[in-house]
Amino acid sequence: MVNYLTHVTSIVPRLPPAIDGVGDYALNLARQLRKDFNIQTHFIVGNTKWNSAAEIDGFPVSQVTVGVADHRHHSSDALLNLLSSDRSSSILLHYVGYGYAQRGCPVWLVDGLQRWKSLFPKRSLVTMFHEVYALGPPWTSSFWLSPLQKNLAARLAQMSDRCITSKQSYGEVLYQLNPSKQTEITCLPVFSNIGEPEYLPTLSERSQRLVVFGSRNARLQVYNQSLKALEETCQNLKIKEILDIGVPTGLELSKIKGIPIIERGVDEAEEISKILQDSIAGFLKFPPPTYLAKSGIFAACCAHRLIPCMAISSKIPIDSLEKGKHYWSTDDHSNELTLKQGQDIADNAYAWYQTHSLPVQAKIFMENLILRQQ
């Protein structure tokens, strides 16, 4: 397949320096598309609260300047104007409802894209569904708004030339919303946003270090709900140091069972990657196994060949991930985790990751974006 694509317009909720996994994903993908295929990306940011910049890493950035729910028609107009004036023949939408609207219902976004598609039917729209729609108990807004969220997702899937998502269960939902799209939905677990080192030493060659990193709430769950499991993991692996990376938890962390906890705070991706390359394990309480495929933290553990240690597990494989094979679960009391067993798990997780690494995904996105141009 010959690549005639030179420019892509990528619609995102936010971009760095905002702490946003979808923004990081989109920016890293754009870098890889430029590196491997010389495809340039023009970003359109849809969240009006993002502090705009005219350029990021050589990529031009525009912003939908009117984006509140009460002015959705104006927002739709603003988006349409940006898309109509852009010379890109293909649009890549990174969709997560709550990224574009406070209640997860970005009507303005879907309306704007629908109008653009009717004006330029030969141009390509590829949607990466980082989420489809939310569910919740009756006392939450997500419960009452889920029909509208579902309708917006269905409209997007229908108008998109290709749909991509990070979880098999999301793909099944999209199939149900639009049965005609069954052959056009690709499932790709997320890649690591903090790098994919080429050389990775074995666990026995690394420092006896365990890393707890990710969002503040995710790390709070580790310390508040899974402290005993964390202690047992450290004892089994003979850990001598715990590094806590991310927005400070507010807890007074010093040591557990004599093992010092060092708080790094928020760090650059390159520095986190260096730390992971010289660590044995990463410890996660959240997300649960049902969401591991869309977890950037789990992806980083796999890409750096660490032992992903989970405080919870699934009895059945989810997104091809198996307990005891791709991650260690601390609720398995039948045996203790050893470094040798951990190496096997780290190797399996690393091999699973290679099927959807950043270069692999860049190629798949490129092929999907150029299909309408053949």
mmCIF file of C-alpha atoms in Angstrom:
data_model
loop_
_atom_site.group_PDB
_atom_site.id
_atom_site.type_symbol
_atom_site.label_atom_id
_atom_site.label_comp_id
_atom_site.label_asym_id
_atom_site.label_seq_id
_atom_site.Cartn_x
_atom_site.Cartn_y
_atom_site.Cartn_z
ATOM 1 C CA MET A 1 0.000 0.000 0.000
ATOM 2 C CA VAL A 2 1.495 3.354 -1.080
ATOM 3 C CA ASN A 3 1.245 6.123 1.473
ATOM 4 C CA TYR A 4 -0.002 9.370 -0.117
ATOM 5 C CA LEU A 5 -0.997 10.873 3.218
ATOM 6 C CA THR A 6 1.091 13.856 4.295
ATOM 7 C CA HIS A 7 -1.138 15.642 6.832
ATOM 8 C CA VAL A 8 -3.636 14.569 9.490
ATOM 9 C CA THR A 9 -5.910 16.642 11.682
ATOM 10 C CA SER A 10 -6.085 15.178 15.187
ATOM 11 C CA ILE A 11 -8.909 16.250 17.514
ATOM 12 C CA VAL A 12 -8.072 15.859 21.216
ATOM 13 C CA PRO A 13 -9.539 16.996 24.548
ATOM 14 C CA ARG A 14 -6.233 18.365 25.855
ATOM 15 C CA LEU A 15 -2.485 18.175 25.258
ATOM 16 C CA PRO A 16 0.574 18.464 27.511
ATOM 17 C CA PRO A 17 1.476 20.149 29.764
ATOM 18 C CA ALA A 18 -1.953 19.091 31.053
ATOM 19 C CA ILE A 19 -1.791 15.704 32.788
ATOM 20 C CA ASP A 20 -4.006 13.771 30.412
ATOM 21 C CA GLY A 21 -3.462 10.192 29.230
ATOM 22 C CA VAL A 22 -5.420 10.697 25.993
ATOM 23 C CA GLY A 23 -3.420 13.829 25.168
ATOM 24 C CA ASP A 24 -0.146 12.001 25.821
ATOM 25 C CA TYR A 25 -1.321 9.108 23.657
ATOM 26 C CA ALA A 26 -2.256 11.422 20.776
ATOM 27 C CA LEU A 27 1.011 13.362 20.946
ATOM 28 C CA ASN A 28 3.181 10.235 21.044
ATOM 29 C CA LEU A 29 1.249 8.751 18.134
ATOM 30 C CA ALA A 30 1.739 11.959 16.133
ATOM 31 C CA ARG A 31 5.484 11.839 16.795
ATOM 32 C CA GLN A 32 5.666 8.246 15.577
ATOM 33 C CA LEU A 33 3.615 8.999 12.445
ATOM 34 C CA ARG A 34 6.023 11.825 11.657
ATOM 35 C CA LYS A 35 9.087 9.707 12.340
ATOM 36 C CA ASP A 36 8.037 6.582 10.438
ATOM 37 C CA PHE A 37 5.865 7.978 7.627
ATOM 38 C CA ASN A 38 6.618 11.716 7.467
ATOM 39 C CA ILE A 39 2.969 12.457 8.294
ATOM 40 C CA GLN A 40 2.473 15.861 9.908
ATOM 41 C CA THR A 41 -0.288 16.420 12.473
ATOM 42 C CA HIS A 42 -2.378 19.516 13.099
ATOM 43 C CA PHE A 43 -3.992 19.318 16.535
ATOM 44 C CA ILE A 44 -7.399 20.756 17.367
ATOM 45 C CA VAL A 45 -8.020 20.950 21.126
ATOM 46 C CA GLY A 46 -11.667 20.725 22.152
ATOM 47 C CA ASN A 47 -11.445 21.545 25.859
ATOM 48 C CA THR A 48 -11.745 25.299 26.357
ATOM 49 C CA LYS A 49 -10.097 25.163 29.794
ATOM 50 C CA TRP A 50 -6.819 23.970 28.301
ATOM 51 C CA ASN A 51 -4.133 26.669 28.244
ATOM 52 C CA SER A 52 -3.515 26.971 24.532
ATOM 53 C CA ALA A 53 -0.198 27.024 22.731
ATOM 54 C CA ALA A 54 0.244 27.703 19.039
ATOM 55 C CA GLU A 55 2.693 24.837 18.641
ATOM 56 C CA ILE A 56 3.794 21.721 20.524
ATOM 57 C CA ASP A 57 6.897 19.804 19.481
ATOM 58 C CA GLY A 58 6.656 21.239 15.979
ATOM 59 C CA PHE A 59 2.949 20.426 15.603
ATOM 60 C CA PRO A 60 0.566 23.373 15.010
ATOM 61 C CA VAL A 61 -2.268 23.591 17.528
ATOM 62 C CA SER A 62 -5.688 25.239 17.158
ATOM 63 C CA GLN A 63 -8.415 25.405 19.771
ATOM 64 C CA VAL A 64 -12.210 25.381 19.670
ATOM 65 C CA THR A 65 -12.651 28.646 21.519
ATOM 66 C CA VAL A 66 -16.366 28.287 22.325
ATOM 67 C CA GLY A 67 -17.108 24.950 23.929
ATOM 68 C CA VAL A 68 -19.575 25.222 26.792
ATOM 69 C CA ALA A 69 -22.752 23.173 26.670
ATOM 70 C CA ASP A 70 -25.040 26.244 26.501
ATOM 71 C CA HIS A 71 -23.304 27.376 23.328
ATOM 72 C CA ARG A 72 -22.997 24.063 21.544
ATOM 73 C CA HIS A 73 -24.208 25.504 18.239
ATOM 74 C CA HIS A 74 -21.453 28.117 18.349
ATOM 75 C CA SER A 75 -18.962 25.382 19.263
ATOM 76 C CA SER A 76 -20.141 23.298 16.334
ATOM 77 C CA ASP A 77 -19.647 26.310 14.053
ATOM 78 C CA ALA A 78 -16.156 26.928 15.427
ATOM 79 C CA LEU A 79 -15.155 23.305 14.894
ATOM 80 C CA LEU A 80 -16.585 23.258 11.391
ATOM 81 C CA ASN A 81 -14.669 26.429 10.494
ATOM 82 C CA LEU A 82 -11.400 24.914 11.716
ATOM 83 C CA LEU A 83 -11.957 21.647 9.871
ATOM 84 C CA SER A 84 -13.115 23.317 6.639
ATOM 85 C CA SER A 85 -10.044 25.557 6.478
ATOM 86 C CA ASP A 86 -7.623 22.691 7.168
ATOM 87 C CA ARG A 87 -5.921 21.137 4.154
ATOM 88 C CA SER A 88 -5.730 17.691 5.745
ATOM 89 C CA SER A 89 -7.774 15.057 3.947
ATOM 90 C CA SER A 90 -8.026 12.834 7.035
ATOM 91 C CA ILE A 91 -9.244 13.448 10.587
ATOM 92 C CA LEU A 92 -8.284 11.363 13.598
ATOM 93 C CA LEU A 93 -10.657 11.877 16.521
ATOM 94 C CA HIS A 94 -9.558 10.790 19.993
ATOM 95 C CA TYR A 95 -12.916 10.309 21.647
ATOM 96 C CA VAL A 96 -13.686 10.331 25.337
ATOM 97 C CA GLY A 97 -16.962 12.068 26.101
ATOM 98 C CA TYR A 98 -15.941 13.621 29.405
ATOM 99 C CA GLY A 99 -12.886 15.154 27.794
ATOM 100 C CA TYR A 100 -15.034 17.390 25.593
ATOM 101 C CA ALA A 101 -18.037 18.071 27.839
ATOM 102 C CA GLN A 102 -18.497 18.200 31.610
ATOM 103 C CA ARG A 103 -21.358 15.678 31.582
ATOM 104 C CA GLY A 104 -19.803 13.466 28.925
ATOM 105 C CA CYS A 105 -22.220 14.562 26.191
ATOM 106 C CA PRO A 106 -20.267 16.580 23.574
ATOM 107 C CA VAL A 107 -23.214 17.207 21.259
ATOM 108 C CA TRP A 108 -21.355 20.127 19.677
ATOM 109 C CA LEU A 109 -18.457 17.847 18.692
ATOM 110 C CA VAL A 110 -20.619 15.214 17.018
ATOM 111 C CA ASP A 111 -22.790 17.852 15.335
ATOM 112 C CA GLY A 112 -19.726 19.635 13.990
ATOM 113 C CA LEU A 113 -18.217 16.442 12.611
ATOM 114 C CA GLN A 114 -21.553 15.421 11.078
ATOM 115 C CA ARG A 115 -21.780 18.762 9.275
ATOM 116 C CA TRP A 116 -18.157 18.498 8.113
ATOM 117 C CA LYS A 117 -18.752 14.969 6.843
ATOM 118 C CA SER A 118 -21.789 16.081 4.841
ATOM 119 C CA LEU A 119 -19.742 18.863 3.225
ATOM 120 C CA PHE A 120 -16.661 16.715 2.568
ATOM 121 C CA PRO A 121 -17.947 13.131 2.143
ATOM 122 C CA LYS A 122 -14.767 11.923 0.438
ATOM 123 C CA ARG A 123 -12.551 12.884 3.361
ATOM 124 C CA SER A 124 -11.667 10.246 5.926
ATOM 125 C CA LEU A 125 -12.693 10.174 9.594
ATOM 126 C CA VAL A 126 -11.037 7.647 11.897
ATOM 127 C CA THR A 127 -12.254 7.577 15.504
ATOM 128 C CA MET A 128 -10.216 6.156 18.350
ATOM 129 C CA PHE A 129 -12.740 5.361 21.082
ATOM 130 C CA HIS A 130 -10.774 5.645 24.303
ATOM 131 C CA GLU A 131 -14.205 5.283 25.921
ATOM 132 C CA VAL A 132 -17.664 4.651 24.462
ATOM 133 C CA TYR A 133 -20.163 5.793 27.090
ATOM 134 C CA ALA A 134 -20.436 5.774 30.871
ATOM 135 C CA LEU A 135 -22.599 3.707 33.185
ATOM 136 C CA GLY A 136 -23.385 4.307 36.813
ATOM 137 C CA PRO A 137 -25.924 3.863 39.636
ATOM 138 C CA PRO A 138 -29.268 5.742 39.449
ATOM 139 C CA TRP A 139 -28.097 8.515 41.760
ATOM 140 C CA THR A 140 -25.354 9.601 39.347
ATOM 141 C CA SER A 141 -25.598 11.826 36.275
ATOM 142 C CA SER A 142 -23.898 9.165 34.151
ATOM 143 C CA PHE A 143 -26.930 6.885 34.663
ATOM 144 C CA TRP A 144 -29.418 9.469 33.426
ATOM 145 C CA LEU A 145 -27.204 10.721 30.625
ATOM 146 C CA SER A 146 -26.047 7.326 29.363
ATOM 147 C CA PRO A 147 -28.779 7.178 26.645
ATOM 148 C CA LEU A 148 -27.534 10.462 25.179
ATOM 149 C CA GLN A 149 -23.913 9.350 25.520
ATOM 150 C CA LYS A 150 -24.794 6.080 23.787
ATOM 151 C CA ASN A 151 -26.566 7.962 20.983
ATOM 152 C CA LEU A 152 -23.544 10.210 20.413
ATOM 153 C CA ALA A 153 -21.189 7.216 20.312
ATOM 154 C CA ALA A 154 -23.491 5.457 17.815
ATOM 155 C CA ARG A 155 -23.558 8.530 15.571
ATOM 156 C CA LEU A 156 -19.778 8.788 15.681
ATOM 157 C CA ALA A 157 -19.298 5.113 14.882
ATOM 158 C CA GLN A 158 -21.750 5.374 12.001
ATOM 159 C CA MET A 159 -20.104 8.394 10.375
ATOM 160 C CA SER A 160 -16.545 7.139 10.933
ATOM 161 C CA ASP A 161 -14.810 5.377 8.064
ATOM 162 C CA ARG A 162 -12.852 3.311 10.573
ATOM 163 C CA CYS A 163 -13.277 2.734 14.327
ATOM 164 C CA ILE A 164 -10.451 1.770 16.682
ATOM 165 C CA THR A 165 -10.693 1.131 20.417
ATOM 166 C CA SER A 166 -8.512 -0.096 23.263
ATOM 167 C CA LYS A 167 -10.654 -2.877 24.743
ATOM 168 C CA GLN A 168 -12.369 -5.884 23.219
ATOM 169 C CA SER A 169 -15.483 -5.164 25.295
ATOM 170 C CA TYR A 170 -15.608 -1.633 23.832
ATOM 171 C CA GLY A 171 -15.381 -3.186 20.380
ATOM 172 C CA GLU A 172 -18.340 -5.430 21.201
ATOM 173 C CA VAL A 173 -20.357 -2.414 22.342
ATOM 174 C CA LEU A 174 -19.550 -0.601 19.110
ATOM 175 C CA TYR A 175 -20.614 -3.694 17.147
ATOM 176 C CA GLN A 176 -23.970 -3.601 18.934
ATOM 177 C CA LEU A 177 -24.416 0.108 18.283
ATOM 178 C CA ASN A 178 -23.566 -0.287 14.591
ATOM 179 C CA PRO A 179 -23.700 -3.885 13.334
ATOM 180 C CA SER A 180 -22.667 -2.751 9.847
ATOM 181 C CA LYS A 181 -19.257 -1.710 11.235
ATOM 182 C CA GLN A 182 -18.299 -5.193 12.433
ATOM 183 C CA THR A 183 -15.471 -5.610 9.925
ATOM 184 C CA GLU A 184 -14.138 -2.108 10.526
ATOM 185 C CA ILE A 185 -13.469 -2.044 14.284
ATOM 186 C CA THR A 186 -9.892 -2.641 15.420
ATOM 187 C CA CYS A 187 -8.961 -3.301 19.063
ATOM 188 C CA LEU A 188 -5.564 -1.980 20.165
ATOM 189 C CA PRO A 189 -4.567 -1.882 23.845
ATOM 190 C CA VAL A 190 -2.835 1.396 24.624
ATOM 191 C CA PHE A 191 0.925 1.800 24.303
ATOM 192 C CA SER A 192 3.306 3.181 26.894
ATOM 193 C CA ASN A 193 3.341 6.981 27.072
ATOM 194 C CA ILE A 194 6.757 7.012 28.743
ATOM 195 C CA GLY A 195 8.799 5.158 26.155
ATOM 196 C CA GLU A 196 9.718 1.734 24.829
ATOM 197 C CA PRO A 197 13.420 1.018 25.566
ATOM 198 C CA GLU A 198 15.254 -1.216 23.103
ATOM 199 C CA TYR A 199 17.610 -2.771 25.661
ATOM 200 C CA LEU A 200 16.206 -4.101 28.913
ATOM 201 C CA PRO A 201 18.340 -5.974 31.447
ATOM 202 C CA THR A 202 17.010 -9.065 33.191
ATOM 203 C CA LEU A 203 15.395 -8.573 36.585
ATOM 204 C CA SER A 204 18.419 -10.052 38.356
ATOM 205 C CA GLU A 205 20.574 -7.285 36.836
ATOM 206 C CA ARG A 206 18.377 -4.501 38.135
ATOM 207 C CA SER A 207 18.111 -2.681 41.454
ATOM 208 C CA GLN A 208 15.845 -4.361 43.992
ATOM 209 C CA ARG A 209 13.275 -1.619 43.559
ATOM 210 C CA LEU A 210 9.486 -1.577 43.278
ATOM 211 C CA VAL A 211 7.642 1.369 41.722
ATOM 212 C CA VAL A 212 4.204 2.748 42.571
ATOM 213 C CA PHE A 213 3.204 5.308 39.973
ATOM 214 C CA GLY A 214 0.179 6.738 38.217
ATOM 215 C CA SER A 215 -2.621 9.070 39.282
ATOM 216 C CA ARG A 216 -2.899 10.322 42.848
ATOM 217 C CA ASN A 217 -6.134 8.396 43.483
ATOM 218 C CA ALA A 218 -4.727 5.157 42.085
ATOM 219 C CA ARG A 219 -1.707 5.376 44.357
ATOM 220 C CA LEU A 220 -3.835 6.296 47.364
ATOM 221 C CA GLN A 221 -5.735 3.057 46.814
ATOM 222 C CA VAL A 222 -2.460 1.148 46.989
ATOM 223 C CA TYR A 223 -1.447 2.640 50.336
ATOM 224 C CA ASN A 224 -4.917 2.802 51.905
ATOM 225 C CA GLN A 225 -6.422 -0.475 50.692
ATOM 226 C CA SER A 226 -3.581 -2.820 49.702
ATOM 227 C CA LEU A 227 -0.761 -2.059 52.104
ATOM 228 C CA LYS A 228 -0.491 -5.670 53.340
ATOM 229 C CA ALA A 229 -0.353 -6.987 49.756
ATOM 230 C CA LEU A 230 2.338 -4.431 48.946
ATOM 231 C CA GLU A 231 4.348 -5.511 51.991
ATOM 232 C CA GLU A 232 4.131 -9.198 51.022
ATOM 233 C CA THR A 233 5.193 -8.451 47.458
ATOM 234 C CA CYS A 234 8.205 -6.506 48.683
ATOM 235 C CA GLN A 235 9.198 -9.307 51.055
ATOM 236 C CA ASN A 236 8.873 -12.002 48.370
ATOM 237 C CA LEU A 237 10.997 -10.064 45.879
ATOM 238 C CA LYS A 238 13.454 -8.840 48.537
ATOM 239 C CA ILE A 239 12.732 -5.245 47.606
ATOM 240 C CA LYS A 240 15.070 -2.692 49.163
ATOM 241 C CA GLU A 241 13.440 0.509 47.925
ATOM 242 C CA ILE A 242 9.972 1.735 46.894
ATOM 243 C CA LEU A 243 9.677 4.719 44.572
ATOM 244 C CA ASP A 244 6.415 6.679 44.543
ATOM 245 C CA ILE A 245 5.993 8.678 41.304
ATOM 246 C CA GLY A 246 3.200 11.150 40.577
ATOM 247 C CA VAL A 247 1.225 13.997 42.112
ATOM 248 C CA PRO A 248 1.912 13.856 45.882
ATOM 249 C CA THR A 249 -0.613 11.743 47.765
ATOM 250 C CA GLY A 250 -0.586 13.912 50.874
ATOM 251 C CA LEU A 251 0.235 10.865 52.986
ATOM 252 C CA GLU A 252 3.250 10.818 55.267
ATOM 253 C CA LEU A 253 5.186 8.114 53.446
ATOM 254 C CA SER A 254 8.502 7.061 54.898
ATOM 255 C CA LYS A 255 8.850 3.276 55.027
ATOM 256 C CA ILE A 256 6.932 0.008 55.302
ATOM 257 C CA LYS A 257 8.407 -2.993 57.075
ATOM 258 C CA GLY A 258 11.742 -1.190 57.115
ATOM 259 C CA ILE A 259 11.716 -0.563 53.339
ATOM 260 C CA PRO A 260 12.140 3.152 52.553
ATOM 261 C CA ILE A 261 9.546 4.881 50.361
ATOM 262 C CA ILE A 262 11.018 7.678 48.257
ATOM 263 C CA GLU A 263 8.547 10.220 46.875
ATOM 264 C CA ARG A 264 9.684 11.479 43.461
ATOM 265 C CA GLY A 265 6.652 13.626 42.739
ATOM 266 C CA VAL A 266 5.767 14.418 39.121
ATOM 267 C CA ASP A 267 8.658 13.499 36.838
ATOM 268 C CA GLU A 268 9.516 13.724 33.155
ATOM 269 C CA ALA A 269 8.693 10.691 30.999
ATOM 270 C CA GLU A 270 12.355 10.136 30.163
ATOM 271 C CA GLU A 271 13.299 10.023 33.849
ATOM 272 C CA ILE A 272 10.451 7.641 34.703
ATOM 273 C CA SER A 273 11.564 5.359 31.885
ATOM 274 C CA LYS A 274 15.110 5.271 33.270
ATOM 275 C CA ILE A 275 13.749 4.364 36.698
ATOM 276 C CA LEU A 276 11.592 1.549 35.304
ATOM 277 C CA GLN A 277 14.507 0.117 33.329
ATOM 278 C CA ASP A 278 16.325 -0.360 36.624
ATOM 279 C CA SER A 279 13.389 -1.649 38.696
ATOM 280 C CA ILE A 280 11.923 -5.116 39.256
ATOM 281 C CA ALA A 281 8.200 -4.571 39.670
ATOM 282 C CA GLY A 282 5.334 -2.124 39.421
ATOM 283 C CA PHE A 283 2.420 -2.331 41.873
ATOM 284 C CA LEU A 284 -1.183 -1.493 40.896
ATOM 285 C CA LYS A 285 -4.450 -1.500 42.807
ATOM 286 C CA PHE A 286 -6.315 0.324 40.032
ATOM 287 C CA PRO A 287 -7.437 -0.235 37.338
ATOM 288 C CA PRO A 288 -9.019 -3.698 37.703
ATOM 289 C CA PRO A 289 -8.130 -6.384 35.126
ATOM 290 C CA THR A 290 -11.181 -5.458 33.044
ATOM 291 C CA TYR A 291 -9.472 -2.145 32.222
ATOM 292 C CA LEU A 292 -5.796 -3.139 32.011
ATOM 293 C CA ALA A 293 -5.767 -2.903 28.208
ATOM 294 C CA LYS A 294 -6.461 0.833 28.431
ATOM 295 C CA SER A 295 -4.109 1.496 31.352
ATOM 296 C CA GLY A 296 -1.014 3.499 30.464
ATOM 297 C CA ILE A 297 0.584 2.440 33.750
ATOM 298 C CA PHE A 298 0.163 -1.252 32.969
ATOM 299 C CA ALA A 299 1.430 -0.608 29.424
ATOM 300 C CA ALA A 300 4.541 1.077 30.821
ATOM 301 C CA CYS A 301 5.237 -1.909 33.086
ATOM 302 C CA CYS A 302 4.927 -4.278 30.124
ATOM 303 C CA ALA A 303 7.047 -2.111 27.809
ATOM 304 C CA HIS A 304 9.821 -1.949 30.430
ATOM 305 C CA ARG A 305 9.657 -5.691 31.199
ATOM 306 C CA LEU A 306 8.703 -5.265 34.844
ATOM 307 C CA ILE A 307 6.546 -7.638 36.864
ATOM 308 C CA PRO A 308 3.078 -6.046 36.892
ATOM 309 C CA CYS A 309 1.800 -6.812 40.410
ATOM 310 C CA MET A 310 -1.954 -6.479 40.898
ATOM 311 C CA ALA A 311 -3.921 -6.335 44.142
ATOM 312 C CA ILE A 312 -6.910 -7.858 42.321
ATOM 313 C CA SER A 313 -7.286 -10.317 39.463
ATOM 314 C CA SER A 314 -9.649 -12.013 37.038
ATOM 315 C CA LYS A 315 -10.243 -15.760 36.889
ATOM 316 C CA ILE A 316 -10.682 -15.594 33.128
ATOM 317 C CA PRO A 317 -8.454 -13.929 30.498
ATOM 318 C CA ILE A 318 -9.489 -10.400 29.552
ATOM 319 C CA ASP A 319 -8.046 -8.792 26.422
ATOM 320 C CA SER A 320 -5.732 -11.839 26.204
ATOM 321 C CA LEU A 321 -4.264 -11.054 29.637
ATOM 322 C CA GLU A 322 -4.037 -13.985 32.049
ATOM 323 C CA LYS A 323 -3.457 -13.968 35.780
ATOM 324 C CA GLY A 324 -0.141 -15.612 36.641
ATOM 325 C CA LYS A 325 1.066 -15.321 33.044
ATOM 326 C CA HIS A 326 0.961 -11.608 32.194
ATOM 327 C CA TYR A 327 0.614 -10.189 35.689
ATOM 328 C CA TRP A 328 1.059 -11.379 39.267
ATOM 329 C CA SER A 329 -1.922 -11.216 41.576
ATOM 330 C CA THR A 330 -1.394 -10.805 45.285
ATOM 331 C CA ASP A 331 -4.673 -12.639 45.938
ATOM 332 C CA ASP A 332 -3.019 -15.860 44.765
ATOM 333 C CA HIS A 333 -2.004 -17.462 48.071
ATOM 334 C CA SER A 334 -1.161 -20.874 46.602
ATOM 335 C CA ASN A 335 2.509 -19.905 46.212
ATOM 336 C CA GLU A 336 4.896 -17.040 46.749
ATOM 337 C CA LEU A 337 6.229 -14.896 43.955
ATOM 338 C CA THR A 338 9.900 -15.560 43.193
ATOM 339 C CA LEU A 339 12.251 -13.592 40.976
ATOM 340 C CA LYS A 340 12.447 -16.498 38.520
ATOM 341 C CA GLN A 341 8.670 -16.724 38.257
ATOM 342 C CA GLY A 342 8.543 -12.952 38.034
ATOM 343 C CA GLN A 343 10.947 -12.993 35.099
ATOM 344 C CA ASP A 344 8.623 -15.342 33.203
ATOM 345 C CA ILE A 345 5.673 -13.037 33.891
ATOM 346 C CA ALA A 346 7.656 -9.957 32.845
ATOM 347 C CA ASP A 347 8.731 -11.700 29.620
ATOM 348 C CA ASN A 348 5.152 -12.728 28.811
ATOM 349 C CA ALA A 349 3.839 -9.221 29.496
ATOM 350 C CA TYR A 350 6.577 -7.764 27.298
ATOM 351 C CA ALA A 351 5.756 -10.185 24.449
ATOM 352 C CA TRP A 352 2.028 -9.350 24.728
ATOM 353 C CA TYR A 353 2.892 -5.662 24.507
ATOM 354 C CA GLN A 354 4.955 -6.028 21.322
ATOM 355 C CA THR A 355 1.813 -6.876 19.325
ATOM 356 C CA HIS A 356 0.551 -3.323 19.811
ATOM 357 C CA SER A 357 3.663 -1.233 20.520
ATOM 358 C CA LEU A 358 3.795 2.396 19.385
ATOM 359 C CA PRO A 359 5.452 1.647 15.984
ATOM 360 C CA VAL A 360 2.910 -1.146 15.352
ATOM 361 C CA GLN A 361 0.015 1.169 16.177
ATOM 362 C CA ALA A 362 1.403 4.022 14.073
ATOM 363 C CA LYS A 363 1.432 1.717 11.052
ATOM 364 C CA ILE A 364 -2.142 0.558 11.719
ATOM 365 C CA PHE A 365 -3.394 4.127 12.128
ATOM 366 C CA MET A 366 -1.600 5.191 8.955
ATOM 367 C CA GLU A 367 -3.189 2.354 6.990
ATOM 368 C CA ASN A 368 -6.654 3.203 8.327
ATOM 369 C CA LEU A 369 -6.259 6.912 7.636
ATOM 370 C CA ILE A 370 -5.298 6.437 3.975
ATOM 371 C CA LEU A 371 -7.923 3.820 3.059
ATOM 372 C CA ARG A 372 -10.390 6.374 1.638
ATOM 373 C CA GLN A 373 -7.660 7.819 -0.575
ATOM 374 C CA GLN A 374 -6.878 4.625 -2.504
#
